[in-house]
C-alpha positions as YAML, in Angstrom:
chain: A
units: angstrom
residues:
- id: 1
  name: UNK
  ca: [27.52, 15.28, -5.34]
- id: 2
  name: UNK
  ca: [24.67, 15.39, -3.09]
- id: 3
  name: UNK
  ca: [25.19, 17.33, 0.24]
- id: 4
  name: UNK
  ca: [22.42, 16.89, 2.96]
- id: 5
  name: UNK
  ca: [24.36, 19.30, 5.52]
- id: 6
  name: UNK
  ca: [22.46, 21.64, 8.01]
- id: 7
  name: UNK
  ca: [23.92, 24.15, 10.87]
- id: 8
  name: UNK
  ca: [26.98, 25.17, 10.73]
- id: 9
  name: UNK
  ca: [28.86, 22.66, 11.96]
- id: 10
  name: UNK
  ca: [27.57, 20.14, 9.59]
- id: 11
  name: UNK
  ca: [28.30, 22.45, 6.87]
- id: 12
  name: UNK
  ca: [31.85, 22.51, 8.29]
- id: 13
  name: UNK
  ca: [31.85, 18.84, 8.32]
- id: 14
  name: UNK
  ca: [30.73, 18.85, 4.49]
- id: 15
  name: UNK
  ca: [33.58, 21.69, 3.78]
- id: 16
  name: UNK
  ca: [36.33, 19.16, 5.28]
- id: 17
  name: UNK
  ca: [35.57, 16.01, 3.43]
- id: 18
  name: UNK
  ca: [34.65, 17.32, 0.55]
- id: 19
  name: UNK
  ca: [38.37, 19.23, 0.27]
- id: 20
  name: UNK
  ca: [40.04, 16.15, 2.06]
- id: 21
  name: UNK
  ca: [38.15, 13.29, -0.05]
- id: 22
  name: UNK
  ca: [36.94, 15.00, -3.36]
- id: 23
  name: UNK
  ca: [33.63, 12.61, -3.09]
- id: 24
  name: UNK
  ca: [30.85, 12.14, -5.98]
- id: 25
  name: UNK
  ca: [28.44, 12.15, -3.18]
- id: 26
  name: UNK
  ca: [28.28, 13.29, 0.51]
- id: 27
  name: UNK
  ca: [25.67, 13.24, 3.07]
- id: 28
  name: UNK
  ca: [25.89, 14.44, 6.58]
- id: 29
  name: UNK
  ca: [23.25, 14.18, 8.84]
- id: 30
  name: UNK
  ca: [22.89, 15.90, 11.87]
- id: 31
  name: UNK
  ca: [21.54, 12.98, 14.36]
- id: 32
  name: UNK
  ca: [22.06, 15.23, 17.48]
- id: 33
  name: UNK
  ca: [17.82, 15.62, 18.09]
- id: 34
  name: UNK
  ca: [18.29, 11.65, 18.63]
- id: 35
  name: UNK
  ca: [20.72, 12.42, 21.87]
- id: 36
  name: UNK
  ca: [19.21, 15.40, 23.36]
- id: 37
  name: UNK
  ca: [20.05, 15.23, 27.22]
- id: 38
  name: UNK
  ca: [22.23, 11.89, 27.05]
- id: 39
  name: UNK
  ca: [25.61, 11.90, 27.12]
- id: 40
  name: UNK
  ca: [28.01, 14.24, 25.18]
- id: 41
  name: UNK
  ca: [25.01, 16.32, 24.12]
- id: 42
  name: UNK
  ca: [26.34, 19.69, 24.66]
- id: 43
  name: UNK
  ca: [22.97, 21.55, 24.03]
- id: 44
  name: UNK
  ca: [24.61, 22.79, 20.72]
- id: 45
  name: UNK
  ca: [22.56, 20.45, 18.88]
- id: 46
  name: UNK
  ca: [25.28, 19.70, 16.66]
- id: 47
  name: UNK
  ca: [27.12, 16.67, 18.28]
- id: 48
  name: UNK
  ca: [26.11, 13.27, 16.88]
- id: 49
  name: UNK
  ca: [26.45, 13.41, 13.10]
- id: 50
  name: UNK
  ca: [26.79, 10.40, 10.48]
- id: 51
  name: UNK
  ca: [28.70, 11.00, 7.13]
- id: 52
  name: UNK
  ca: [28.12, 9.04, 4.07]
- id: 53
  name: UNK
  ca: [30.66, 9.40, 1.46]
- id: 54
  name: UNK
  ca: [31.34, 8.21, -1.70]
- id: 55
  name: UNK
  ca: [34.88, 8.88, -2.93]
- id: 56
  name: UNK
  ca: [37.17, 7.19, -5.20]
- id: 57
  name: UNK
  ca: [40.38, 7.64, -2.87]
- id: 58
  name: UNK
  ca: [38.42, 4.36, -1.21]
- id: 59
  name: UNK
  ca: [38.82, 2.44, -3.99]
- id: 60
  name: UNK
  ca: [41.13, -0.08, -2.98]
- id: 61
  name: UNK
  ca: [41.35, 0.48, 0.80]
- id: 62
  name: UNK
  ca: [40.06, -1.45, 3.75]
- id: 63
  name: UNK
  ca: [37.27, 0.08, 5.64]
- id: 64
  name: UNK
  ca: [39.55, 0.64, 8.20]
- id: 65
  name: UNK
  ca: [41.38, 3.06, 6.56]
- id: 66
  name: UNK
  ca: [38.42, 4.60, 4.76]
- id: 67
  name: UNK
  ca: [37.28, 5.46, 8.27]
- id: 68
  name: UNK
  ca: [41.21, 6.86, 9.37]
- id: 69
  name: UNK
  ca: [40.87, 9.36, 6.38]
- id: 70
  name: UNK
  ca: [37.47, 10.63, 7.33]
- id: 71
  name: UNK
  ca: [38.78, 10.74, 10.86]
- id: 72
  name: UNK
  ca: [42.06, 12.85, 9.99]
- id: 73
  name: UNK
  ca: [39.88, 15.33, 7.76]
- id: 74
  name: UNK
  ca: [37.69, 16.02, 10.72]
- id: 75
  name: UNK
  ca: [40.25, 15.55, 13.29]
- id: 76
  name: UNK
  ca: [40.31, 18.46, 15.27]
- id: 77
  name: UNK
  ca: [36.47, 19.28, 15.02]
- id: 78
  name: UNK
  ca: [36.43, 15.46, 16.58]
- id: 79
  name: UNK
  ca: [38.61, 16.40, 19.18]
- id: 80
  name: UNK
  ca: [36.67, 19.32, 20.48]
- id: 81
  name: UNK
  ca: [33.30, 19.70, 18.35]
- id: 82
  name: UNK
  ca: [32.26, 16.32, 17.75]
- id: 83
  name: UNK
  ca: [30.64, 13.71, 20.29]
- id: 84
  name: UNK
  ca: [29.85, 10.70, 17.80]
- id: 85
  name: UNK
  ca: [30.01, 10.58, 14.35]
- id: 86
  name: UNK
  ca: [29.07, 7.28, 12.56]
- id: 87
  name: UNK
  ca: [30.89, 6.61, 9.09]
- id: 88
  name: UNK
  ca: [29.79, 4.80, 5.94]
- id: 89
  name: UNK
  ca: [32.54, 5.22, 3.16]
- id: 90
  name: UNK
  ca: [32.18, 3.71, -0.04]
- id: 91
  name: UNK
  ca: [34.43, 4.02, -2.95]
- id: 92
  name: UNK
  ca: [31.97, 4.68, -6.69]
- id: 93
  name: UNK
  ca: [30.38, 1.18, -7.36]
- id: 94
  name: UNK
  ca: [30.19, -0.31, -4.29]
...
């Protein structure tokens, strides 16, 4: 597994899916440098994050529910922590 996560929070974020989604690879970026002063940039600079994962509870499912996992996993941190996060989910293979 590969894990790309820096700060805290993204470390959090890596924690989460990782015991939610048991992936053979991860990668969180933190993209929050990219929305300094805009919108939902709560001078934390951990707000805007994308997740790639790669996990074979995908296999199977529509990306629509691939993105409704990572969502539950990070629910909370999405409802308080979390201005944007962009989601690729793959299952192995794809």
């Amino acid at each position: 597994m590969t894990d790309t996560a820096t700060g805290p929070l993204a470390d959090i974020i890596a924690a989460r899916l990782t015991a939610a989604l048991a992936p053979t690879h991860l990668e969180v970026t933190n993209d929050s440098h990219l929305h300094a002063g805009h919108m939902g940039d709560d001078g934390t600079g951990e707000s805007h994050f994308t997740v790639l994962v790669e996990s074979p509870a995908f296999a199977g499912a529509s990306r629509v529910a691939r993105q409704r996992a990572v969502n539950h996993a990070l629910a909370d941190l999405l409802s308080t922590r979390i201005h944007a996060l962009a989601i690729k989910a793959r299952a192995p293979g794809e």
